[in-house]
Amino acid sequence: MNLQGLLTVLVDGLAYGMLLFLFSIGLSITLGLMRFVNLAHGAFAMCGGYLMVVLAGRLGLPFLLALPIAFAGTGLIGIVLERTLITHVYRKSELQHVLFSIGLAFVAGAIANILFGPQQQPIPLPGWAEARVNLPGTWTTGYRIFVTASGAVALLLLLALFQRTLFGARVRAAVDLRGTAESIGIDVSRLFALTFGLGAACAGLGGALAVGFLGLDPSFPLKYLVIVLMVVAIGGPGSILGSFVAALFLGTVDALFKYYLPATGSFVIYALLVASMIFLPNGLTRWRRG
Amino acid sequence: MHTQDIAPSSRRRQALRIGFAAAAAALGLSSAPAQAATDLVVGVILPLSGTFADQGAHYETGMRLYQEMHGTQAAGRNIKLVIKDDQGPGSGDLARRLTQELIARDKAELIVGYSFTPNAMAAAGILTQAKTPGIIVNAMTSVLTEKSPYFTRASVTMPMIAYTQGKWAASQGRKTAYVIVSDYGPGIDAETWFIKGFEAGGGRIVGKDRTPLAATEYGPFLQRAIEAKPEVLFGFNPGGDVSIAFMKQAGARLKGTGIQLMVTGDVVDENLLPAMGDAADGVISALHYQADIDNAANKAFLKAFQAKFGADKLPSYRVVQGYDSMALIHAALGKTGGKTSDEFMEAIKGIRIDSPRGPISIDPATREIVENIYIRRGTMVNGVAVNKSIATTEAVKDPAK
């Protein structure tokens, strides 16, 4: 048993899992809390990525300054889209959600193609991101540490927001009994717009961080859709902690199988998905009673 | 009432339209013999929309550039390009139908195109039936030229690149190598022929992995490779974001291990280098074109290219493939006096031209291209890696034939 190899693979898998968590958490929120099937979710991640390319790449802003702008900018775009388009679709059937949002994803890809062209986008990473960081028994890059830390911080903030604040309590109330929530003076449509924007912003942050190691082109919204849906399905829609556990689990299990049994390739995680759909149809944990 | 009113007048209009059509056809017929003597339609099939639109634009640039530099006249015939979009790989049926349409409807006498193997495969039968020569502008699978006696190639085959690179690596005194390729046709070709070349030169393979085609996480595979302690890590993947992810992760992981990273030249394609950053620094690759090649044809080609697109732009190997497709057509027509079909195929066998990539010829026995393969090393210039040629293997034939 090679301990160093195992640790290295685990640390890398962890960073990848954190990225998956950031990608998928917004979808988990909109799907689980707002019951809106948003297959255009990847478009928000792509939007964050392109914002990063423009801000850090073309305008030369520092990486750490560009990142929060990409987060907030994507969130704003999310809110505008929610107010103008998506709000009309909530009451429609789920099939219409799917058709509408997949169309939106294609439109987003086409717009990115017109604005930025079909090629891969370069992004300059700061020196600390490329630097080697020694850990006990292994090492990784500064960037992977940063991605892992960002995921952990996002998890804590979101958990606190939804479970410890008035905003979170209102969202949960509005989801469970919309009519009652409105009758006691909660502005549900504004609340939903903010929640949707928050989900989009998280995806934007994930996308902005992804450019550094996954690359970015206009096919991004659909390329990562499957893995994001897997995270949400295994984690349980609406469960922040569930998505977190599922994303880390997929990231590390995938890495471990590729390391020890490369011939199984990416097959294992799909088998896991099938197994979880059969034995845990509601996902790993349910934060709300479904 | 209304319908009755309209019917006669629309019938009258229809009669008028037929009359015009007949008149136009008569005019067309009368001028047809004169036109056929001069115009020669070259049907062009490239991916011009979707994910691979970028590639298609490069070939088209090369073809147009040739016409701008050398004119459109060859052996008394005026060459016209009719360009169609086959939308990238996985559209063999579309490539086949476009080939048929170009030959039947547009009267194309020559076809240039096929960026991807499946599309060329699908069109092979049509070319054979119609006896229409087809110049493969890119698709790199060795077996393609055997699928139709009317196929020839203006690009390169994967075995030519990978075998040459393997042999060169061994000739540099490297004894052991690990191979990581994407798990699909060209990846398996690259793996097979790199290993053959490396072993022929006396090297030994210490391990190999095949990765899922769209994988963007290579940590586990790289860790396996590092533990096998090879002197060389050879990689191949399909370009785009997959190659960027591979190169970035390999660049970070291999730093300080003393393992030399080698990839086929298309992995470190010039238009991907900015996104790879310094991960491409020091990486050795092999390819059939290199912008810094020193010959008269390349100088003229670069000058025309940069005059059109800017002094800081460099043409990719795909631009050269488009350019050379036209050069092959002009050279062969010169030999046949403007005749196409079987005469054209006879003329193209053994033909030699001075291409920007150095001398190229078509092997008379296999109709396969014979050309130099350049070994290059990534070198940082102003924050972006540039591939600089460090060795040349001349007149490489496809080792798979």
XYZ file of C-alpha atoms in Angstrom:
691
model
C 0.000 0.000 0.000
C 1.427 3.314 -1.042
C 0.284 5.814 1.572
C 1.634 8.879 -0.187
C -0.124 7.993 -3.427
C -3.371 7.388 -1.592
C -3.163 10.732 0.216
C -2.325 12.603 -2.972
C -5.249 11.090 -4.810
C -7.565 11.802 -1.881
C -6.504 15.449 -1.608
C -7.016 15.938 -5.351
C -10.350 14.144 -5.242
C -11.416 16.359 -2.362
C -10.710 19.539 -4.358
C -12.618 18.146 -7.329
C -15.505 17.195 -5.038
C -15.614 20.726 -3.594
C -15.866 22.110 -7.096
C -18.759 19.739 -7.803
C -20.395 20.939 -4.576
C -20.187 24.580 -5.678
C -21.568 23.654 -9.114
C -24.494 21.720 -7.738
C -25.577 23.517 -4.582
C -27.524 26.177 -6.478
C -29.428 23.522 -8.403
C -30.137 21.675 -5.180
C -31.625 24.864 -3.726
C -33.808 25.730 -6.718
C -34.883 22.132 -7.240
C -35.468 21.227 -3.616
C -36.740 24.483 -2.164
C -38.367 26.213 -5.109
C -39.361 23.028 -6.975
C -38.025 24.459 -10.220
C -36.170 21.992 -12.453
C -33.377 24.207 -13.727
C -31.292 22.407 -16.339
C -29.834 25.774 -17.336
C -27.957 25.790 -14.049
C -24.652 25.071 -15.805
C -25.141 28.282 -17.775
C -24.687 30.240 -14.533
C -21.457 28.396 -13.845
C -20.328 29.272 -17.376
C -21.365 32.889 -16.813
C -19.164 33.052 -13.698
C -16.321 31.546 -15.710
C -16.566 34.115 -18.499
C -16.864 36.968 -15.990
C -13.624 35.691 -14.484
C -11.975 35.540 -17.920
C -13.003 39.123 -18.664
C -12.171 40.546 -15.224
C -8.955 38.707 -14.392
C -7.822 37.905 -17.927
C -8.688 40.912 -20.074
C -9.019 43.724 -17.514
C -6.172 42.449 -15.367
C -8.010 42.610 -12.026
C -6.402 40.651 -9.164
C -7.719 37.091 -8.922
C -9.100 37.511 -5.398
C -10.969 40.677 -6.353
C -12.397 39.224 -9.553
C -13.762 36.174 -7.736
C -16.359 37.968 -5.547
C -17.373 40.119 -8.527
C -17.986 36.966 -10.571
C -20.044 35.610 -7.651
C -22.146 38.762 -7.273
C -22.399 39.440 -11.011
C -23.742 35.962 -11.740
C -26.160 36.315 -8.832
C -27.476 39.585 -10.274
C -27.930 38.046 -13.709
C -29.735 35.175 -12.006
C -32.127 37.565 -10.250
C -32.832 39.487 -13.455
C -33.568 36.258 -15.345
C -35.756 35.009 -12.516
C -37.787 38.223 -12.476
C -38.185 38.499 -16.238
C -38.446 34.899 -17.469
C -38.401 32.142 -14.928
C -41.093 33.560 -12.688
C -43.608 32.794 -15.457
C -42.638 29.142 -15.535
C -42.910 28.176 -11.831
C -46.552 27.222 -12.015
C -46.146 25.133 -15.155
C -45.535 21.383 -15.162
C -42.110 19.892 -14.561
C -41.780 18.825 -18.193
C -42.180 22.459 -19.183
C -39.509 23.429 -16.642
C -37.172 20.946 -18.303
C -37.896 22.079 -21.862
C -37.692 25.746 -20.955
C -34.456 25.494 -19.006
C -32.651 23.231 -21.476
C -33.555 25.759 -24.163
C -32.121 28.472 -21.959
C -28.891 26.476 -21.626
C -28.547 26.246 -25.417
C -29.231 29.960 -25.791
C -26.573 30.734 -23.181
C -24.043 28.558 -25.028
C -24.855 30.283 -28.327
C -24.495 33.744 -26.765
C -21.113 32.765 -25.305
C -20.098 31.537 -28.767
C -21.020 34.869 -30.344
C -19.332 36.968 -27.647
C -16.199 34.925 -27.015
C -15.918 32.499 -29.938
C -15.762 28.699 -29.789
C -12.201 28.477 -28.468
C -10.934 27.686 -24.981
C -10.398 30.686 -22.720
C -7.075 31.328 -21.010
C -6.957 32.583 -17.442
C -3.899 33.835 -15.603
C -3.534 32.319 -12.142
C -1.665 34.179 -9.415
C 1.678 32.824 -8.220
C 0.345 31.402 -4.960
C -2.195 29.314 -6.899
C 0.469 27.602 -8.994
C 2.791 27.133 -6.026
C 3.362 23.763 -4.450
C 1.975 23.325 -0.932
C 3.425 20.593 1.262
C 0.985 18.670 3.424
C 1.838 15.902 5.896
C 2.748 12.930 3.714
C 1.825 14.528 0.413
C 1.585 17.813 -1.484
C -0.841 19.692 -3.698
C -1.122 23.078 -5.395
C -2.228 26.301 -3.730
C -5.163 26.430 -6.120
C -6.592 23.115 -4.964
C -6.288 24.174 -1.344
C -8.078 27.408 -2.180
C -10.894 25.580 -3.997
C -11.282 23.176 -1.064
C -11.389 26.046 1.424
C -13.911 27.985 -0.703
C -16.204 24.970 -0.778
C -15.974 24.523 2.988
C -16.676 28.213 3.644
C -19.622 28.164 1.235
C -21.037 25.131 3.048
C -20.848 26.797 6.465
C -22.301 30.089 5.239
C -25.202 28.404 3.442
C -26.004 26.152 6.394
C -25.987 29.138 8.714
C -28.077 31.193 6.287
C -30.830 28.633 5.804
C -30.982 27.261 9.329
C -30.000 30.143 11.596
C -31.345 33.335 9.984
C -34.753 34.886 9.491
C -34.203 34.745 5.723
C -33.735 30.988 5.883
C -36.769 30.535 8.096
C -38.879 32.581 5.664
C -37.691 30.547 2.666
C -38.549 27.310 4.446
C -41.924 28.689 5.464
C -42.687 29.896 1.943
C -41.770 26.544 0.445
C -43.913 24.534 2.821
C -47.012 26.728 2.861
C -46.773 29.528 0.333
C -50.280 30.864 0.893
C -49.879 31.099 4.649
C -46.462 32.685 4.326
C -47.893 35.348 2.022
C -50.847 35.959 4.319
C -48.553 36.803 7.241
C -46.738 39.372 5.122
C -43.792 37.513 3.615
C -43.044 38.753 0.091
C -42.590 35.298 -1.402
C -41.803 36.319 -4.961
C -39.018 38.614 -3.758
C -37.758 35.864 -1.500
C -37.683 33.397 -4.385
C -35.836 35.851 -6.610
C -33.171 36.272 -3.918
C -32.903 32.532 -3.350
C -32.604 31.889 -7.068
C -29.953 34.587 -7.319
C -28.042 32.968 -4.464
C -28.104 29.616 -6.254
C -26.908 31.240 -9.471
C -24.163 33.085 -7.591
C -22.850 29.830 -6.067
C -22.746 28.284 -9.533
C -20.961 31.401 -10.785
C -18.354 31.021 -8.052
C -17.891 27.348 -8.974
C -17.537 28.261 -12.650
C -15.081 31.037 -11.882
C -12.923 28.611 -9.905
C -13.303 25.868 -12.540
C -11.688 27.847 -15.380
C -8.339 27.374 -13.652
C -8.397 23.630 -13.966
C -11.219 22.482 -16.197
C -11.018 25.107 -18.961
C -13.988 27.011 -20.384
C -15.800 27.044 -23.719
C -19.418 27.559 -24.859
C -20.310 23.874 -24.393
C -19.749 24.181 -20.632
C -23.461 24.414 -19.564
C -24.281 20.964 -20.914
C -20.939 19.264 -20.308
C -21.219 19.263 -16.529
C -24.990 18.866 -16.363
C -24.904 15.095 -15.830
C -22.458 15.115 -12.941
C -24.294 18.032 -11.293
C -27.606 16.194 -11.548
C -25.916 13.146 -10.046
C -24.749 15.145 -7.052
C -28.238 16.530 -6.505
C -29.893 13.124 -6.980
C -27.562 11.324 -4.580
C -27.503 14.161 -2.075
C -31.227 14.717 -2.112
C -32.705 17.886 -3.651
C -32.879 20.752 -1.190
C -30.336 19.310 1.182
C -27.211 21.429 1.472
C -25.380 18.943 3.639
C -26.560 16.086 1.402
C -25.140 17.773 -1.712
C -21.913 18.393 0.126
C -21.516 14.780 1.201
C -22.540 13.500 -2.246
C -20.126 15.791 -4.090
C -17.158 14.860 -1.898
C -18.124 11.205 -2.058
C -18.308 11.237 -5.875
C -15.075 13.226 -6.176
C -13.038 10.955 -3.932
C -14.603 7.601 -4.898
C -14.110 8.416 -8.563
C -10.471 9.322 -7.897
C -9.799 6.207 -5.802
C -11.224 3.840 -8.410
C -9.254 5.524 -11.183
C -6.144 5.127 -9.043
C -6.539 1.501 -7.982
C -8.677 0.108 -10.810
C -8.263 2.423 -13.801
C -9.932 -0.067 -16.135
C -13.279 0.683 -14.449
C -12.755 4.286 -15.484
C -15.710 6.505 -14.825
C -18.139 3.586 -14.711
C -18.150 3.265 -10.932
C -19.826 6.573 -10.130
C -22.703 5.788 -12.484
C -23.173 2.430 -10.794
C -23.272 4.337 -7.490
C -25.952 6.608 -8.904
C -28.088 3.642 -9.936
C -27.625 2.007 -6.536
C -28.547 5.189 -4.681
C -31.638 5.694 -6.852
C -32.819 2.197 -5.947
C -31.931 2.081 -2.266
C -32.031 5.765 -1.284
C -34.604 7.297 -3.632
C -34.766 10.446 -1.503
C -31.020 10.950 -1.406
C -28.523 10.684 1.428
C -30.156 13.106 3.808
C -33.298 15.135 3.747
C -33.140 18.431 5.419
C -36.847 18.976 4.871
C -39.384 16.223 5.278
C -40.299 15.375 1.707
C -65.956 32.869 -54.609
C -62.614 34.045 -53.555
C -60.857 30.774 -54.187
C -62.277 30.675 -57.689
C -61.000 34.155 -58.354
C -57.585 33.353 -57.154
C -57.155 29.984 -58.792
C -57.009 31.105 -62.428
C -54.684 33.986 -61.697
C -52.331 31.767 -59.695
C -52.461 29.250 -62.502
C -51.590 31.996 -64.901
C -48.724 33.033 -62.693
C -47.545 29.465 -62.529
C -47.568 29.229 -66.294
C -45.539 32.387 -66.441
C -43.081 30.955 -63.950
C -42.678 27.786 -66.003
C -42.091 29.918 -69.055
C -39.338 31.828 -67.291
C -37.826 28.632 -66.006
C -37.800 27.129 -69.492
C -36.197 30.250 -70.882
C -33.605 30.237 -68.139
C -32.896 26.553 -68.707
C -32.477 27.179 -72.430
C -30.046 29.993 -71.675
C -28.243 27.790 -69.200
C -27.986 24.967 -71.725
C -26.600 27.204 -74.392
C -23.908 28.536 -72.112
C -23.167 25.224 -70.369
C -20.561 23.809 -72.775
C -18.547 27.002 -72.642
C -18.650 27.067 -68.837
C -17.730 23.407 -68.286
C -14.489 23.963 -70.117
C -13.380 26.535 -67.581
C -15.089 26.077 -64.218
C -14.097 23.279 -61.886
C -16.131 22.916 -58.720
C -14.281 21.687 -55.643
C -16.759 20.538 -53.016
C -15.552 21.329 -49.490
C -16.948 19.629 -46.373
C -15.794 21.073 -43.038
C -17.141 21.444 -39.496
C -18.260 25.073 -39.508
C -20.738 25.139 -36.638
C -20.832 23.682 -33.140
C -17.924 22.811 -30.862
C -15.493 22.193 -33.721
C -16.310 25.283 -35.780
C -12.908 26.661 -34.853
C -11.126 23.826 -36.706
C -13.239 24.217 -39.817
C -12.436 27.919 -39.991
C -8.706 27.086 -39.992
C -8.907 24.760 -43.017
C -11.049 27.241 -44.911
C -8.542 30.011 -44.131
C -5.765 27.868 -45.608
C -7.714 27.081 -48.775
C -8.676 30.700 -49.350
C -5.154 31.851 -48.621
C -3.815 29.527 -51.330
C -6.250 30.988 -53.832
C -5.310 34.531 -52.850
C -1.605 33.795 -53.248
C -1.649 31.615 -56.360
C -4.927 32.513 -58.060
C -7.808 30.241 -58.960
C -6.596 29.118 -62.396
C -5.099 25.640 -62.841
C -4.472 24.073 -66.267
C -6.949 26.431 -67.895
C -9.698 25.719 -65.386
C -11.173 28.155 -62.929
C -11.423 26.550 -59.486
C -14.534 27.371 -57.496
C -15.039 26.285 -53.897
C -18.500 25.204 -52.765
C -18.337 24.890 -48.984
C -20.682 22.795 -46.800
C -20.891 22.319 -43.029
C -20.858 18.777 -41.590
C -21.027 20.035 -37.967
C -18.173 17.967 -36.550
C -17.770 14.310 -35.557
C -20.667 11.930 -35.137
C -22.345 13.248 -38.272
C -21.215 10.616 -40.761
C -24.669 10.469 -42.328
C -24.565 14.216 -42.942
C -21.038 14.073 -44.399
C -22.191 11.293 -46.707
C -25.246 13.199 -47.860
C -23.274 16.413 -48.408
C -20.716 14.498 -50.478
C -23.525 13.095 -52.601
C -25.176 16.494 -53.007
C -21.934 18.191 -53.951
C -21.214 15.603 -56.627
C -24.756 15.253 -57.985
C -26.166 18.741 -57.634
C -23.175 21.076 -57.589
C -21.258 18.933 -60.099
C -18.188 18.890 -57.866
C -15.334 17.061 -59.583
C -13.108 17.013 -56.503
C -13.904 16.880 -52.797
C -11.761 18.343 -50.015
C -12.776 17.852 -46.426
C -13.461 15.507 -43.502
C -11.980 16.722 -40.256
C -13.028 13.521 -38.500
C -12.513 9.854 -39.290
C -16.166 8.727 -39.049
C -17.221 11.372 -41.565
C -14.549 10.324 -44.054
C -15.485 6.665 -43.527
C -19.125 7.403 -44.299
C -18.288 9.252 -47.510
C -15.775 6.707 -48.875
C -18.378 4.603 -50.712
C -19.865 7.622 -52.488
C -16.458 8.749 -53.750
C -15.743 5.265 -55.094
C -19.108 5.037 -56.882
C -18.810 8.504 -58.384
C -15.083 8.071 -59.173
C -14.546 11.446 -57.506
C -11.166 12.087 -55.870
C -11.396 13.061 -52.194
C -8.591 14.846 -50.383
C -8.774 14.242 -46.627
C -8.051 17.571 -45.030
C -7.491 16.247 -41.513
C -8.897 12.853 -40.342
C -5.852 10.993 -39.038
C -6.813 7.315 -38.867
C -4.351 5.311 -40.922
C -6.833 2.915 -42.524
C -8.890 5.662 -44.227
C -6.968 5.736 -47.499
C -7.711 2.030 -47.915
C -11.456 2.651 -47.689
C -11.645 4.167 -51.168
C -9.188 4.129 -54.091
C -10.157 7.785 -54.594
C -8.887 8.937 -51.202
C -5.605 10.719 -50.621
C -4.545 12.769 -47.590
C -3.215 16.283 -47.009
C -2.722 15.888 -43.245
C -0.839 13.127 -41.453
C -1.652 9.818 -39.758
C -1.504 9.208 -36.022
C 0.991 6.309 -36.434
C 3.357 8.632 -38.376
C 3.455 11.061 -35.440
C 3.392 8.630 -32.513
C 5.862 6.102 -33.976
C 8.350 8.821 -34.927
C 8.044 10.367 -31.490
C 8.507 7.027 -29.692
C 11.551 6.202 -31.739
C 13.045 9.644 -31.223
C 12.483 9.456 -27.442
C 14.349 6.135 -27.308
C 17.140 7.521 -29.499
C 17.677 10.240 -26.882
C 18.646 7.604 -24.365
C 15.295 7.423 -22.572
C 14.815 3.882 -21.338
C 11.379 3.757 -19.738
C 8.001 5.307 -20.541
C 4.464 5.413 -19.173
C 1.553 5.988 -21.575
C -1.756 7.769 -20.812
C -4.209 8.089 -23.715
C -7.907 8.888 -24.078
C -9.908 5.728 -24.606
C -11.078 6.031 -28.239
C -9.814 5.187 -31.745
C -7.061 7.790 -32.216
C -5.979 7.394 -28.570
C -5.480 3.666 -29.022
C -3.614 4.347 -32.299
C -1.346 6.788 -30.466
C -0.723 4.305 -27.649
C 0.022 1.394 -30.015
C 2.387 3.293 -32.281
C 4.229 5.227 -29.607
C 4.949 1.920 -27.868
C 6.079 0.313 -31.150
C 8.411 3.200 -31.896
C 9.766 3.378 -28.346
C 10.384 -0.377 -28.157
C 11.926 -0.427 -31.631
C 14.438 2.106 -30.306
C 15.221 -0.093 -27.301
C 12.919 1.525 -24.718
C 10.632 -0.272 -22.278
C 7.031 0.561 -21.313
C 6.508 0.472 -17.545
C 2.764 1.027 -17.566
C -0.201 2.438 -19.452
C -3.677 3.762 -18.729
C -6.632 4.657 -20.901
C -8.752 7.508 -19.591
C -12.429 8.255 -20.271
C -12.747 10.431 -23.378
C -14.162 13.518 -21.682
C -12.232 13.168 -18.400
C -11.054 16.444 -16.928
C -9.611 15.037 -13.681
C -6.254 13.303 -14.196
C -4.853 13.303 -10.652
C -5.224 9.551 -10.044
C -3.731 8.566 -13.417
C -0.816 10.947 -13.015
C -0.149 9.571 -9.541
C -0.014 6.030 -10.957
C 2.408 7.198 -13.633
C 4.656 8.952 -11.107
C 4.793 5.845 -8.910
C 5.921 3.745 -11.888
C 8.984 6.061 -12.073
C 9.311 6.302 -15.865
C 11.748 8.637 -17.621
C 9.044 9.698 -20.083
C 5.291 10.192 -19.754
C 3.585 10.068 -23.157
C 0.072 11.501 -23.374
C -2.587 11.843 -26.019
C -6.085 13.327 -25.669
C -8.557 14.929 -28.041
C -7.668 18.622 -27.617
C -9.985 21.345 -26.293
C -10.696 21.533 -22.567
C -9.703 17.898 -22.030
C -6.161 18.579 -23.181
C -5.993 21.814 -21.203
C -7.010 19.970 -18.037
C -4.511 17.176 -18.737
C -1.637 19.545 -19.464
C -2.315 21.793 -16.469
C -2.508 18.910 -14.039
C 0.448 17.069 -15.558
C 2.470 20.284 -15.527
C 1.853 20.769 -11.801
C 2.259 17.105 -10.821
C 5.370 16.267 -12.809
C 7.293 19.335 -11.661
C 10.349 18.192 -9.735
C 9.869 14.478 -10.530
C 12.340 14.515 -13.430
C 9.773 12.829 -15.710
C 9.771 14.263 -19.255
C 6.240 14.919 -20.541
C 5.685 14.133 -24.221
C 2.441 14.559 -26.164
C 1.411 14.493 -29.811
C 1.535 17.948 -31.384
C -2.223 18.402 -31.606
C -2.509 18.260 -27.786
C -0.389 21.421 -27.571
C -2.121 23.048 -30.550
C -1.087 26.711 -30.866
C -4.566 28.008 -30.059
C -4.649 26.044 -26.772
C -1.249 27.216 -25.544
C -2.426 30.511 -23.980
C -4.921 28.586 -21.822
C -2.217 26.110 -20.743
C 0.109 28.767 -19.351
C 3.526 27.527 -18.288
C 2.286 23.918 -18.063
C 3.411 23.552 -21.694
C 6.921 24.761 -20.836
C 9.513 22.102 -21.680
C 6.936 19.662 -23.046
C 8.148 17.712 -26.072
C 5.696 17.141 -28.898
C 5.775 15.863 -32.483
C 3.894 17.288 -35.450
C 4.116 17.678 -39.224
C 4.091 21.488 -39.194
C 5.835 24.117 -37.194
C 5.540 27.869 -37.803
C 9.323 28.390 -37.459
C 10.307 25.999 -40.287
C 12.948 27.651 -42.448
C 12.102 27.240 -46.130
C 11.008 29.511 -48.971
C 7.462 28.142 -49.175
C 6.897 28.691 -45.445
C 8.319 32.220 -45.600
C 5.934 33.191 -48.397
C 3.068 31.445 -46.613
C 3.764 33.154 -43.273
C 4.107 36.533 -44.959
C 0.722 36.199 -46.674
C -0.904 34.848 -43.524
C 0.410 37.622 -41.305
C -0.400 40.307 -43.854
C -4.001 39.160 -43.623
C -4.400 38.343 -39.917
C -1.739 40.428 -38.135
C 1.985 40.167 -37.507
C 1.533 38.531 -34.090
C -0.603 35.648 -35.439
C 0.793 32.232 -36.350
C -0.965 29.724 -38.613
C -1.878 26.348 -37.101
C -1.097 23.031 -38.811
C -4.773 22.967 -39.821
C -4.333 26.117 -41.928
C -1.402 24.442 -43.684
C -3.477 21.321 -44.343
C -6.137 23.444 -46.051
C -3.456 25.292 -47.993
C -1.770 22.059 -49.114
C -5.074 20.486 -50.164
C -5.323 23.264 -52.739
C -1.638 22.952 -53.635
C -2.119 19.221 -54.331
C -5.137 19.980 -56.533
C -3.257 22.585 -58.553
C -0.217 20.339 -58.985
C -2.248 17.304 -60.065
C -4.419 19.327 -62.464
C -1.226 20.668 -63.979
C -0.216 17.093 -64.787
C -3.620 15.999 -66.155
C -4.223 19.165 -68.147
C -7.344 19.906 -66.132
C -8.832 16.413 -66.163
C -10.250 14.934 -62.946
C -11.545 11.515 -61.793
C -9.230 8.548 -62.628
C -6.644 10.699 -64.433
C -6.425 12.926 -61.376
C -5.824 9.944 -59.088
C -3.081 8.646 -61.387
C -1.470 12.080 -61.431
C -1.553 12.502 -57.669
C 0.329 9.253 -57.061
C 3.962 10.127 -56.587
C 3.339 13.848 -56.820
C 5.818 16.083 -54.960
C 5.317 19.639 -53.764
C 7.279 22.105 -51.696
C 4.877 22.816 -48.871
C 5.322 25.293 -46.023
C 5.866 22.173 -43.883
C 8.803 21.077 -46.082
C 8.758 18.697 -49.059
C 5.692 16.448 -49.176
C 4.802 13.675 -51.575
C 2.038 11.141 -52.099
C 3.166 7.510 -51.865
C 2.190 5.945 -55.238
C 1.471 2.570 -53.645
C -0.814 3.718 -50.816
C -1.913 7.256 -51.832
C -0.740 8.236 -48.342
C 1.183 11.422 -47.628
C 4.929 11.268 -46.977
C 6.382 14.203 -45.033
C 8.731 15.414 -42.324
C 7.825 15.030 -38.673
C 9.162 17.745 -36.398
C 10.027 17.231 -32.740
C 9.371 20.426 -30.782
C 9.904 21.689 -27.258
C 7.646 24.188 -25.469
C 9.585 27.355 -24.597
C 8.196 30.323 -22.673
C 8.088 33.591 -24.620
C 6.356 36.564 -22.909
C 4.313 34.351 -20.607
C 3.012 31.986 -23.308
C 4.650 28.708 -24.328
C 5.785 28.497 -27.959
C 6.678 25.199 -29.637
C 10.229 25.397 -31.010
C 11.450 22.681 -33.310
C 14.478 20.746 -31.985
C 14.772 17.787 -34.384
C 13.403 16.664 -37.751
C 12.718 13.179 -39.066
C 12.572 13.474 -42.847
C 10.196 11.812 -45.314
C 8.208 9.751 -42.807
C 5.937 7.131 -44.386
C 2.900 5.759 -42.585
C 4.355 2.865 -40.563
C 0.931 1.220 -40.346
C 0.876 0.415 -44.068
